[in-house]
PDB file of C-alpha atoms in Angstrom:
ATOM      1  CA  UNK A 758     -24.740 -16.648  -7.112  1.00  0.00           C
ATOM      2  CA  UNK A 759     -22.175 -14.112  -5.872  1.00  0.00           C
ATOM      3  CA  UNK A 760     -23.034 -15.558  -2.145  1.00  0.00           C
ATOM      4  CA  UNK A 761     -21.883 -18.784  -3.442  1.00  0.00           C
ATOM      5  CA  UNK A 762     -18.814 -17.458  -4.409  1.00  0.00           C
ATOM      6  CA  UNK A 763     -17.940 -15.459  -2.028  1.00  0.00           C
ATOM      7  CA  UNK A 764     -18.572 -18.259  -0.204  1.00  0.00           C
ATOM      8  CA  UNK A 765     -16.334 -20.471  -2.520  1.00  0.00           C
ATOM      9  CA  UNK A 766     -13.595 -17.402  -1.740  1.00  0.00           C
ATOM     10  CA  UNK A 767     -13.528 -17.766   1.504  1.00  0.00           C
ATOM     11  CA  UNK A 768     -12.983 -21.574   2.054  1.00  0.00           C
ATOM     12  CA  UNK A 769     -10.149 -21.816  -0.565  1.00  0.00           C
ATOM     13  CA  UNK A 770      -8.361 -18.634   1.486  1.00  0.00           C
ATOM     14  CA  UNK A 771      -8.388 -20.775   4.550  1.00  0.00           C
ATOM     15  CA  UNK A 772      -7.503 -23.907   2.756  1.00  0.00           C
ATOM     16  CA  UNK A 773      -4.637 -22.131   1.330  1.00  0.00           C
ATOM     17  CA  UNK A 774      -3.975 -20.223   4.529  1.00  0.00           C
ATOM     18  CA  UNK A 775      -3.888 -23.477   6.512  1.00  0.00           C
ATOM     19  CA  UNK A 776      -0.678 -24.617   4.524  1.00  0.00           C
ATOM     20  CA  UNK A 777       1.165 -21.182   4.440  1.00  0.00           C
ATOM     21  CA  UNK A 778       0.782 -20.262   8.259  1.00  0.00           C
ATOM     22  CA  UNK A 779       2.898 -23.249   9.531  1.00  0.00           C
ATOM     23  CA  UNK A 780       5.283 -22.751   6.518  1.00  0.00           C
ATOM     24  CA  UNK A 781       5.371 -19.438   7.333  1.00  0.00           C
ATOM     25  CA  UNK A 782       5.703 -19.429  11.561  1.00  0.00           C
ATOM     26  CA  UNK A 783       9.144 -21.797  10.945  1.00  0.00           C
ATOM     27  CA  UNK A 784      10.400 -19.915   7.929  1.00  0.00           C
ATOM     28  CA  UNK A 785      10.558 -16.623  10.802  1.00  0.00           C
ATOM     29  CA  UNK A 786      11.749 -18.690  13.434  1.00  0.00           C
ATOM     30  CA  UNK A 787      14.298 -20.772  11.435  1.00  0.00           C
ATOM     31  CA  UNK A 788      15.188 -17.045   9.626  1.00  0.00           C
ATOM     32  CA  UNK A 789      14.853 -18.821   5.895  1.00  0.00           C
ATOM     33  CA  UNK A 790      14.972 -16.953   3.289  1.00  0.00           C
ATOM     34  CA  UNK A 791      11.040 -18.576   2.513  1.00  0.00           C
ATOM     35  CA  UNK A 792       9.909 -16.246   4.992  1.00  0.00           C
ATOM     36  CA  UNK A 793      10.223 -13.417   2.126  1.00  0.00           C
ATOM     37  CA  UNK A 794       8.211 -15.699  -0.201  1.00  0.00           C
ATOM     38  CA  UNK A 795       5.654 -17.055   1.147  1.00  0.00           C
ATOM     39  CA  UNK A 796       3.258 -14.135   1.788  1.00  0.00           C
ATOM     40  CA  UNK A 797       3.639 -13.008  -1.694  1.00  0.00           C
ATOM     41  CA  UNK A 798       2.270 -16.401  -2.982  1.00  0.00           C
ATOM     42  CA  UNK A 799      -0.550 -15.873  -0.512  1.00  0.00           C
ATOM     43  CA  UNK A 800      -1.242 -12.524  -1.815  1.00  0.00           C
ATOM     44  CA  UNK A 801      -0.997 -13.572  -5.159  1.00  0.00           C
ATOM     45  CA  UNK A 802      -3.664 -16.515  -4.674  1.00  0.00           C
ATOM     46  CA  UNK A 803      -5.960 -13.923  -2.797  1.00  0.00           C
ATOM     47  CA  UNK A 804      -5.951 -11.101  -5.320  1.00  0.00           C
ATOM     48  CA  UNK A 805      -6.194 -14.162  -8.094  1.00  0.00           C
ATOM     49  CA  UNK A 806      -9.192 -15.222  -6.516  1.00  0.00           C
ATOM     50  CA  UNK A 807     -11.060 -12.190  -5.794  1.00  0.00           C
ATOM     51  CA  UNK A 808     -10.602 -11.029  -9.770  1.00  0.00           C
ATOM     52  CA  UNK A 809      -8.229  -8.393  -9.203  1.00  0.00           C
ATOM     53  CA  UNK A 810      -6.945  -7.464 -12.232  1.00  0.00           C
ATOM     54  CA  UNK A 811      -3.071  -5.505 -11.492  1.00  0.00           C
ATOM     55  CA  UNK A 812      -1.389  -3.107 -13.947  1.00  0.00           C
ATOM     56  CA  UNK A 813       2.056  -1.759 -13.217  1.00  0.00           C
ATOM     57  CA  UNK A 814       3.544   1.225 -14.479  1.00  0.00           C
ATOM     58  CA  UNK A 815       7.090   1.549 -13.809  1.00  0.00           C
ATOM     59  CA  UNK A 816       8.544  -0.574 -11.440  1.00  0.00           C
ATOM     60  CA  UNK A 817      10.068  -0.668  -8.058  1.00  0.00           C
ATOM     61  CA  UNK A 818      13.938   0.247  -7.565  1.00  0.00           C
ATOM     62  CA  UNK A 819      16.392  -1.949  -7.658  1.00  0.00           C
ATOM     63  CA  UNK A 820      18.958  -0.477  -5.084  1.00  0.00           C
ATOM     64  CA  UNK A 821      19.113  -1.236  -1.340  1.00  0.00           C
ATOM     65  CA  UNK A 822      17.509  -0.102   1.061  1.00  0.00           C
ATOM     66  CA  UNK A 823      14.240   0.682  -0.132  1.00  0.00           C
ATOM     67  CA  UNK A 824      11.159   1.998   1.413  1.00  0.00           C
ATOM     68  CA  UNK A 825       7.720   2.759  -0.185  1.00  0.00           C
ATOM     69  CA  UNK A 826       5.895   5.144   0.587  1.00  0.00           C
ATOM     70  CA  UNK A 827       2.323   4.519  -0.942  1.00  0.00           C
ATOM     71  CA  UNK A 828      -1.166   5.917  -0.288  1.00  0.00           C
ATOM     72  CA  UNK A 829      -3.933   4.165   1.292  1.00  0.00           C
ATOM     73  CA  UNK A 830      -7.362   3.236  -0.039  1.00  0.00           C
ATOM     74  CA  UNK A 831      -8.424  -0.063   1.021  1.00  0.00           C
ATOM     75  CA  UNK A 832      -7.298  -3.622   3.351  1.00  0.00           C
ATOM     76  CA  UNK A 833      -7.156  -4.613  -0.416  1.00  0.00           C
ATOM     77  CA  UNK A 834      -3.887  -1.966  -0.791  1.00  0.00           C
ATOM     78  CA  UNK A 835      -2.097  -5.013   1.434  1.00  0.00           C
ATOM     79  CA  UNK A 836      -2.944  -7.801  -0.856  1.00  0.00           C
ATOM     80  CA  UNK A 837      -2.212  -5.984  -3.915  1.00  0.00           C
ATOM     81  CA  UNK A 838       1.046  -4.423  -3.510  1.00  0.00           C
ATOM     82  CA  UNK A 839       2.090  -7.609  -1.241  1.00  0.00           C
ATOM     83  CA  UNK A 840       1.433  -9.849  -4.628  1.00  0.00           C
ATOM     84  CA  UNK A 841       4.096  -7.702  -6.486  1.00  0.00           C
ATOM     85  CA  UNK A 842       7.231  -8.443  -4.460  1.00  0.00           C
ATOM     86  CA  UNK A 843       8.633  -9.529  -1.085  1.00  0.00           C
ATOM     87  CA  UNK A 844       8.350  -7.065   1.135  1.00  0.00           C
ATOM     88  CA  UNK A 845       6.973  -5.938   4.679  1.00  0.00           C
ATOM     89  CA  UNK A 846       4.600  -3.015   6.183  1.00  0.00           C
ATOM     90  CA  UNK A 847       4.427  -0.668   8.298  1.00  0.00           C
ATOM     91  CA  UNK A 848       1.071  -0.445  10.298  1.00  0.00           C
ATOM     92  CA  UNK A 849      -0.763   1.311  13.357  1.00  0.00           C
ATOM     93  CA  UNK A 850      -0.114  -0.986  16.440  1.00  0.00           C
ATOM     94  CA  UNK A 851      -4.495  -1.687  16.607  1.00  0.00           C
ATOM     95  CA  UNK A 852      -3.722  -3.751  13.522  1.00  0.00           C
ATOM     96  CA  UNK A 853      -1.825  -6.516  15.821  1.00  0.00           C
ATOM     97  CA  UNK A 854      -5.033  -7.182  17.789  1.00  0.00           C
ATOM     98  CA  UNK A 855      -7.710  -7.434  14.820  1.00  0.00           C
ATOM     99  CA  UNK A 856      -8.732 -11.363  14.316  1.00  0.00           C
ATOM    100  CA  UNK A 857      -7.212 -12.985  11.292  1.00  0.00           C
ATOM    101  CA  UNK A 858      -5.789  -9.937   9.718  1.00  0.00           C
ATOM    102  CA  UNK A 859      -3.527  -9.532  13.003  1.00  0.00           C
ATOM    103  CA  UNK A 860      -2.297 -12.941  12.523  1.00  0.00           C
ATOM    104  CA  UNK A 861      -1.569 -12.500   9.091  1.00  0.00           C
ATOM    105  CA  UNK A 862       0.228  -8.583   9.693  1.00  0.00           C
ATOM    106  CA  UNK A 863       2.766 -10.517  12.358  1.00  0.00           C
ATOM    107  CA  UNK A 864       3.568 -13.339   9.934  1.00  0.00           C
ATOM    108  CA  UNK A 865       4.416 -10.908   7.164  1.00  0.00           C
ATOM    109  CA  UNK A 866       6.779  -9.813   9.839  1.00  0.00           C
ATOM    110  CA  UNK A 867       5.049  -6.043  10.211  1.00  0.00           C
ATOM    111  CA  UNK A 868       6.362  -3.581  12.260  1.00  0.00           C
ATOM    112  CA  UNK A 869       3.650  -1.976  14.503  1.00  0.00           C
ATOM    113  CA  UNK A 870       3.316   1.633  15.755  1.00  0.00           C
ATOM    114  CA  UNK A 871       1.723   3.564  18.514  1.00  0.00           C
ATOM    115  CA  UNK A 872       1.057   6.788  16.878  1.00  0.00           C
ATOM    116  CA  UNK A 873      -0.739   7.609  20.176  1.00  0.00           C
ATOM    117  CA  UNK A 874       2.680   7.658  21.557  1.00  0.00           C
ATOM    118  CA  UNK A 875       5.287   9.899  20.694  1.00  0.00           C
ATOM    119  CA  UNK A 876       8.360   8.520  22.373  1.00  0.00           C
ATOM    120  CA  UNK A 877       7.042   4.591  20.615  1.00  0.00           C
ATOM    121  CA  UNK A 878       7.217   6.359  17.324  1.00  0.00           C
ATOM    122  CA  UNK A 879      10.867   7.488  17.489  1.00  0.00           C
ATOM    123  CA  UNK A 880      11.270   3.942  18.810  1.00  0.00           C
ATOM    124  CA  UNK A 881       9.630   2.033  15.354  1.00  0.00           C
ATOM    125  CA  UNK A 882      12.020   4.429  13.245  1.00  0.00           C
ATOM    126  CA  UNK A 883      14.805   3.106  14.814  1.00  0.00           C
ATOM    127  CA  UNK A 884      13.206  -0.393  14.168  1.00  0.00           C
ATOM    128  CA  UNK A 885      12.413   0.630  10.666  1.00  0.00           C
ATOM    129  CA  UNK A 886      16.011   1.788   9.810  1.00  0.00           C
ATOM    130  CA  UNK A 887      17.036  -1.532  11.249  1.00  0.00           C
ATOM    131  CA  UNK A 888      15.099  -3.610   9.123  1.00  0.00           C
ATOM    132  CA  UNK A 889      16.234  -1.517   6.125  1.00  0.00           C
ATOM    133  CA  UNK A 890      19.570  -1.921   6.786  1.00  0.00           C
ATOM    134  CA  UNK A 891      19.305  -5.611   7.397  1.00  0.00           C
ATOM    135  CA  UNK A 892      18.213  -5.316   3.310  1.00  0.00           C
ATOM    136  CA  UNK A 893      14.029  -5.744   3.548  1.00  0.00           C
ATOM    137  CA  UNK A 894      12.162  -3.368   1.388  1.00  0.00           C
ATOM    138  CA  UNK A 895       9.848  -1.947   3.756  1.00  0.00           C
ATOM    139  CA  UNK A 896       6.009  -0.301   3.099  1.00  0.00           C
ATOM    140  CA  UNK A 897       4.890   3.318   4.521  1.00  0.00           C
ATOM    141  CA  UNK A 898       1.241   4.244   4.042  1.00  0.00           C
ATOM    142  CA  UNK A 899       2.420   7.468   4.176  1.00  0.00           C
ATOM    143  CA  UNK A 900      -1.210   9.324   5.076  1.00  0.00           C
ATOM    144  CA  UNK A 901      -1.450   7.303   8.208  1.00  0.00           C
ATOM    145  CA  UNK A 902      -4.691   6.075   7.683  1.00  0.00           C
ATOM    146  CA  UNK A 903      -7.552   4.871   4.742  1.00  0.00           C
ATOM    147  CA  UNK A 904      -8.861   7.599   2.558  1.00  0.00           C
ATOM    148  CA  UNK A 905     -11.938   7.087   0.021  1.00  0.00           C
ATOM    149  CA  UNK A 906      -9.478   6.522  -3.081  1.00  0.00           C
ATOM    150  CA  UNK A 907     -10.677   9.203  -4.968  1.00  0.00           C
ATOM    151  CA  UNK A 908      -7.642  11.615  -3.713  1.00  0.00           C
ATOM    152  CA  UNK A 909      -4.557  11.817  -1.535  1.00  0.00           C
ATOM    153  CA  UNK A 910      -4.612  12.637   2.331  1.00  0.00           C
ATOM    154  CA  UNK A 911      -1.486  14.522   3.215  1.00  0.00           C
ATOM    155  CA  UNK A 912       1.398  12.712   4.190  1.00  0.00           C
ATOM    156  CA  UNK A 913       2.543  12.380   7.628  1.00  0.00           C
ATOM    157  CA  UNK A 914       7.053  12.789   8.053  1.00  0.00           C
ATOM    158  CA  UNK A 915       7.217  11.173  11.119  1.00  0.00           C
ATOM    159  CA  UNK A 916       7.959   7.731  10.308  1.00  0.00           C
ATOM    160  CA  UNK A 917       9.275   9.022   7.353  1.00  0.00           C
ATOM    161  CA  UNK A 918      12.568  10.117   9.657  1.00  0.00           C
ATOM    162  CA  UNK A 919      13.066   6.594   9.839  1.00  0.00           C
ATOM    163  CA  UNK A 920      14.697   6.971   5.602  1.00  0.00           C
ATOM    164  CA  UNK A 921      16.951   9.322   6.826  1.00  0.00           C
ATOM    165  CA  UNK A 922      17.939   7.529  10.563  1.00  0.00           C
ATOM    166  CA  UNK A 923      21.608   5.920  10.582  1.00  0.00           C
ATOM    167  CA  UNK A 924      21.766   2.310  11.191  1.00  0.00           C
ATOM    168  CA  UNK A 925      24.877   1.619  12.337  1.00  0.00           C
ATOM    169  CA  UNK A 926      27.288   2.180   9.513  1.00  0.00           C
ATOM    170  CA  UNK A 927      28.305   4.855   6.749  1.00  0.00           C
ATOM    171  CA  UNK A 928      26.909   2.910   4.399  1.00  0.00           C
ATOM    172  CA  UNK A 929      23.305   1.938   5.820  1.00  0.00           C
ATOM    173  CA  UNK A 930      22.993   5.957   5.878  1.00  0.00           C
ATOM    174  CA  UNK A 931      22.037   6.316   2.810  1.00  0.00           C
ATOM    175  CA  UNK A 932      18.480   4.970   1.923  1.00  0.00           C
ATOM    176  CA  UNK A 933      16.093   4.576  -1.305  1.00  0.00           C
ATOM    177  CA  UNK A 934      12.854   5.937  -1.371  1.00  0.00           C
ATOM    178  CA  UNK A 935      10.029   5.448  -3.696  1.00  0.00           C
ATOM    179  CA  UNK A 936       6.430   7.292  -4.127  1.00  0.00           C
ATOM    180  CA  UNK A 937       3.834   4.783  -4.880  1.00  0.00           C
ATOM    181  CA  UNK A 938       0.748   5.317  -6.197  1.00  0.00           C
ATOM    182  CA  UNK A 939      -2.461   3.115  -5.932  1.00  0.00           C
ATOM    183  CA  UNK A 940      -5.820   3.521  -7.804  1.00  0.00           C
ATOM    184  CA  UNK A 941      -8.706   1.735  -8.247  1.00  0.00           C
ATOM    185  CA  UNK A 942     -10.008   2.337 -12.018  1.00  0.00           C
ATOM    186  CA  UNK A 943     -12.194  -0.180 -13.530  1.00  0.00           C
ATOM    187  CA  UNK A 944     -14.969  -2.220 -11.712  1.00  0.00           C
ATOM    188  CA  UNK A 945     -15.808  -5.045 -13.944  1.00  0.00           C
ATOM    189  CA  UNK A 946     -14.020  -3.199 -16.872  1.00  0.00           C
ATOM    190  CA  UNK A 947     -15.691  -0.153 -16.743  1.00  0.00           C
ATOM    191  CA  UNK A 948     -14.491   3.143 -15.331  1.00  0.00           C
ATOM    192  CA  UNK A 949     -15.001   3.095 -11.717  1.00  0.00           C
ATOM    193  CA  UNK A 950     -15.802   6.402 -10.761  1.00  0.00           C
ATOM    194  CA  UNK A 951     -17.015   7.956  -7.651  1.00  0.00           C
ATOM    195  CA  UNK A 952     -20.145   6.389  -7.420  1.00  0.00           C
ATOM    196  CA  UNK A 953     -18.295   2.688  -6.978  1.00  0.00           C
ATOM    197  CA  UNK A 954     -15.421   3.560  -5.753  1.00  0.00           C
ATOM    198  CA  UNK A 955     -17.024   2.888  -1.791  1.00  0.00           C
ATOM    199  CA  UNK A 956     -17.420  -0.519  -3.024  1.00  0.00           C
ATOM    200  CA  UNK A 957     -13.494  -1.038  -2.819  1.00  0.00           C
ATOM    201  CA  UNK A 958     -12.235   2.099  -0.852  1.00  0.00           C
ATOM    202  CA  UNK A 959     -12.597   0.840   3.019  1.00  0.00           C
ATOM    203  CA  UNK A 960     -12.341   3.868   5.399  1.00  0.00           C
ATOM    204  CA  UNK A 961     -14.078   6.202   8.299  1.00  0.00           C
ATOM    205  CA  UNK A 962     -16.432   3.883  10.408  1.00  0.00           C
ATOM    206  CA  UNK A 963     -16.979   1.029   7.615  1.00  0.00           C
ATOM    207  CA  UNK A 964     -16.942  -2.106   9.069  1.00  0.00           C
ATOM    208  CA  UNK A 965     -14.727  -4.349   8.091  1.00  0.00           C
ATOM    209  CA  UNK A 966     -16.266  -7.796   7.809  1.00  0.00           C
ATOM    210  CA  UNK A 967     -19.364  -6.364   5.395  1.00  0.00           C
ATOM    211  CA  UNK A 968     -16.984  -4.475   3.235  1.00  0.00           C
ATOM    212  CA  UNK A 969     -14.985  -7.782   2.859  1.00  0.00           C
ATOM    213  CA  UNK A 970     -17.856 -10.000   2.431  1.00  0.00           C
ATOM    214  CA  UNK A 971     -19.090  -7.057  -0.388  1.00  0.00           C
ATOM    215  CA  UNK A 972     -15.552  -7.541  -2.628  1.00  0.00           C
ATOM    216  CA  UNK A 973     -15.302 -10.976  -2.230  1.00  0.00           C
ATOM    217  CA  UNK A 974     -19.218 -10.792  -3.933  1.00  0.00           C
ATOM    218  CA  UNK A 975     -18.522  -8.440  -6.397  1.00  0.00           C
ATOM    219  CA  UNK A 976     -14.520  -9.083  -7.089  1.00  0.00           C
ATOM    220  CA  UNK A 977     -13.325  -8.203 -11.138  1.00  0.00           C
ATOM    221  CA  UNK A 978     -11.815  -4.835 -10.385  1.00  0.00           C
ATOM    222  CA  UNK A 979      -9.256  -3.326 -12.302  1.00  0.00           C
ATOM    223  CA  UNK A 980      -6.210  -1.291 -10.218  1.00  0.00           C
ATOM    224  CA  UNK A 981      -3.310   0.574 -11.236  1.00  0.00           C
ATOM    225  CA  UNK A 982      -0.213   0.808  -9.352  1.00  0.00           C
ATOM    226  CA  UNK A 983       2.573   3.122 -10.372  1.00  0.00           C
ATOM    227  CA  UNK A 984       6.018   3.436  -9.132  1.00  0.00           C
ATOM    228  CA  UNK A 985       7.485   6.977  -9.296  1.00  0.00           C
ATOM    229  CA  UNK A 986      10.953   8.277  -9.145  1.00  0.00           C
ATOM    230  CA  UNK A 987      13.099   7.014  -6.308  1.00  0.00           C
ATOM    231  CA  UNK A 988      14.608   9.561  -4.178  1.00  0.00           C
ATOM    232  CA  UNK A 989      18.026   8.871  -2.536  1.00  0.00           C
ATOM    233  CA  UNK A 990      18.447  10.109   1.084  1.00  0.00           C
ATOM    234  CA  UNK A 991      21.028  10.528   4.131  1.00  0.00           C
ATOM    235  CA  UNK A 992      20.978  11.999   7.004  1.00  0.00           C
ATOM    236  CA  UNK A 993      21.215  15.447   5.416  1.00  0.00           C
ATOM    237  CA  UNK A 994      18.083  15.319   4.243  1.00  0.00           C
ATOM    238  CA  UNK A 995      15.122  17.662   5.135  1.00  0.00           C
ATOM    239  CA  UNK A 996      12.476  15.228   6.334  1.00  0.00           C
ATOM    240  CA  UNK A 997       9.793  17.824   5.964  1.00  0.00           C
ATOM    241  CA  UNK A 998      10.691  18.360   2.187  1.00  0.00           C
ATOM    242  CA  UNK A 999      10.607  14.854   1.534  1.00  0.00           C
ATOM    243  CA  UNK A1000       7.408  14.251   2.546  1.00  0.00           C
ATOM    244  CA  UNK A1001       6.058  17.234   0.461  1.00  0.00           C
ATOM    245  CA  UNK A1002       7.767  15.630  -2.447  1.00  0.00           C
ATOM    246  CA  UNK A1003       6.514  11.880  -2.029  1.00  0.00           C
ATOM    247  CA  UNK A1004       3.056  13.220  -1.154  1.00  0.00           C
ATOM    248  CA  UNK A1005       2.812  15.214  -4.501  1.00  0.00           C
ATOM    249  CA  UNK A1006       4.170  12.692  -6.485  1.00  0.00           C
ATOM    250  CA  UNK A1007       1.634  10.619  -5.363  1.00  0.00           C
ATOM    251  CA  UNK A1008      -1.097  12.400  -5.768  1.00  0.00           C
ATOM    252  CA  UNK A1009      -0.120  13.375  -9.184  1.00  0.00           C
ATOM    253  CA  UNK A1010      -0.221   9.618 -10.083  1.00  0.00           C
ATOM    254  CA  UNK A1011      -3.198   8.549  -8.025  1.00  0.00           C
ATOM    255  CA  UNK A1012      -5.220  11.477 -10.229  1.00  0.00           C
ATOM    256  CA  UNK A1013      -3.706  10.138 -13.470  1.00  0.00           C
ATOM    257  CA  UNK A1014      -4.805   6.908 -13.146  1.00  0.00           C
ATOM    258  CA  UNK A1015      -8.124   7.890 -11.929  1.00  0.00           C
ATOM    259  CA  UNK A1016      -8.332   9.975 -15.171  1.00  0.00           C
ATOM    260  CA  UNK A1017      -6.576   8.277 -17.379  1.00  0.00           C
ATOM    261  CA  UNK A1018      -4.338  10.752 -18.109  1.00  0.00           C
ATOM    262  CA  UNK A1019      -0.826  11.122 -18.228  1.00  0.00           C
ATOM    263  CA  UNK A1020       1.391  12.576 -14.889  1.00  0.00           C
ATOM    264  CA  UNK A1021       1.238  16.001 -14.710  1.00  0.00           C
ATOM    265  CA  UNK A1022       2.699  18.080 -12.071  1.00  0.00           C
ATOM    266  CA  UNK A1023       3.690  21.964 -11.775  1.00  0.00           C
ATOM    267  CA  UNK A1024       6.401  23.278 -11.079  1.00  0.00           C
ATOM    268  CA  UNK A1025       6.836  23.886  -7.320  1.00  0.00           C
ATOM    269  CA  UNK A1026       5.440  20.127  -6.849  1.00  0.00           C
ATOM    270  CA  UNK A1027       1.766  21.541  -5.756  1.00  0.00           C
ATOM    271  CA  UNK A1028      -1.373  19.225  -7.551  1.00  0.00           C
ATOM    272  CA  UNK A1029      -4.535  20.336  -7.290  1.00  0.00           C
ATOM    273  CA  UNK A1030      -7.171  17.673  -8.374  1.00  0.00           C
ATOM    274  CA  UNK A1031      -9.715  20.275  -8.858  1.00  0.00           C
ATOM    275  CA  UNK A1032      -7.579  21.176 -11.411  1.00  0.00           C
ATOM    276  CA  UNK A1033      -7.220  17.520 -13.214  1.00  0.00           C
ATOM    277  CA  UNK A1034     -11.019  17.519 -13.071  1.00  0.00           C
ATOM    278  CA  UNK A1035     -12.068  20.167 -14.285  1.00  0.00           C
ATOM    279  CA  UNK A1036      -9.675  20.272 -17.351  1.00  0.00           C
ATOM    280  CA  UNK A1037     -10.616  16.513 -18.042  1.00  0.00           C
ATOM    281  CA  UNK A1038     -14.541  18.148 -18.130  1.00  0.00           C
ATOM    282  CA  UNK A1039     -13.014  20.446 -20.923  1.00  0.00           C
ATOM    283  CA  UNK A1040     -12.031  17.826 -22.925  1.00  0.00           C
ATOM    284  CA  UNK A1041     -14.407  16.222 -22.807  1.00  0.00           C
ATOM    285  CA  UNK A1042     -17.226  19.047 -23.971  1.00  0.00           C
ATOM    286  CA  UNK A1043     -13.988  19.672 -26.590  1.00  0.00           C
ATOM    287  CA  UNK A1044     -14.602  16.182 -27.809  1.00  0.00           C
ATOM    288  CA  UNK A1045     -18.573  16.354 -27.771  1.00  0.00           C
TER     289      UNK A1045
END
């Protein structure tokens, strides 16, 4: 039964994928304002379809430019945030080449990266600030790569530099950014915890078709997003403290909504999730 419907998955994507592309390729090339729109719908459909069930808390920023920087659990991260607003992403260059997914990246008009390449990263900030400027809300996954969900990686400020880059005027200096936080909680409405949190969290050497074929068997999971506090910056601002700050406030959120609990943080910024853990064990022997 969940072959069949996997199964079932799969063809309506590519039904609904067959209509979107086209719209989508001469949307770009005729620069309508469609091109915004259209991958959201397609998000929205795939997340619909899988039995993802989303639950914001907060909500993105309202002023221009914007970038998000989120963590990164899963491929599902892209359909999930991508159902919540127009917006693009920021990926690793590899991404351009992978079948289907590659295809889709481009036409959600992503900007690629060579992190192998120093000299190409400074280039994509530049790029980045650009499309900022021009008024997209743009998406970092600030740790650089996938991590098992069950924690933060630390972030990486190198793109980051692209927040505080000038663009071209005074006014384009001055940039929005906002911590996002993803989690994975519930897996058919029950806590996911650690033990079924591989079943969504797609990282180290997994391969990509069987982990998709897996979700698109299993679906019904429940995920939390949360927008934190957006941070205004210019060209004044210390990269390297900005990336501490986004990374913590992630990872203060990511653990809450793991947990359950509310946002906690200290008071230099610092979470540790050892911490979280072991005083949500307490309460829990408290309670017993």
């Amino acid at each position: 039964m969940a072959e069949i419907k996997a199964g079932i998955i799969i063809l309506l994507l590519t039904l609904v994928s067959l209509v979107l592309i086209p719209l989508q390729w001469a949307a770009i090339r005729l620069r309508l304002p469609a091109r915004q729109i259209l991958p959201r719908i397609w998000h929205r459909t795939a997340t619909r379809l899988v039995g993802i069930r989303i639950r914001q808390i907060g909500e993105p920023a309202a002023d221009r430019p914007l970038l998000i920087a989120a963590n990164h659990t899963s491929w599902l991260d892209i359909s999930v945030i991508g159902s919540l607003m127009p917006l693009s992403f920021i990926a690793k260059s590899e991404v351009s080449g992978w079948p289907v997914f590659g295809l889709l990246a481009k036409l959600q008009r992503t900007v690629f990266v060579n992190r192998s390449r120093r000299a190409h990263t400074a280039q994509v900030a530049d790029a980045i600030a650009e499309r900022l400027a021009a008024g997209d809300t743009m998406v970092l996954f600030a740790e650089g790569t996938s991590n098992d969900g069950n924690g933060v990686l630390p972030f990486r400020s190198a793109l980051l530099g692209a927040a505080t880059r000038p663009a071209g005027s005074e006014q384009s200096s001055r940039v929005w950014v906002q911590p996002l936080s993803i989690a994975y909680q519930g897996y058919y409405g029950v806590p996911m915890g650690r033990a079924h949190r591989p079943y969504v969290a797609w990282y180290g050497d997994m391969e990509l078709a069987g982990h998709l074929w897996g979700v698109f068997c299993r679906g019904a999971l429940d995920v939390v997003v949360r927008w934190g506090e957006p941070v205004l910056v210019d060209t004044d601002t210390d990269r390297k403290a900005l990336t501490r700050r986004l990374e913590a406030d992630v990872r203060a959120m990511t653990i809450a909504s793991l947990l359950q609990m509310p946002v906690e943080s200290d008071e230099t910024g610092d979470i540790d999730p050892f911490d979280f853990f072991s005083n949500a064990e307490k309460t829990a022997k408290a309670g017993a």
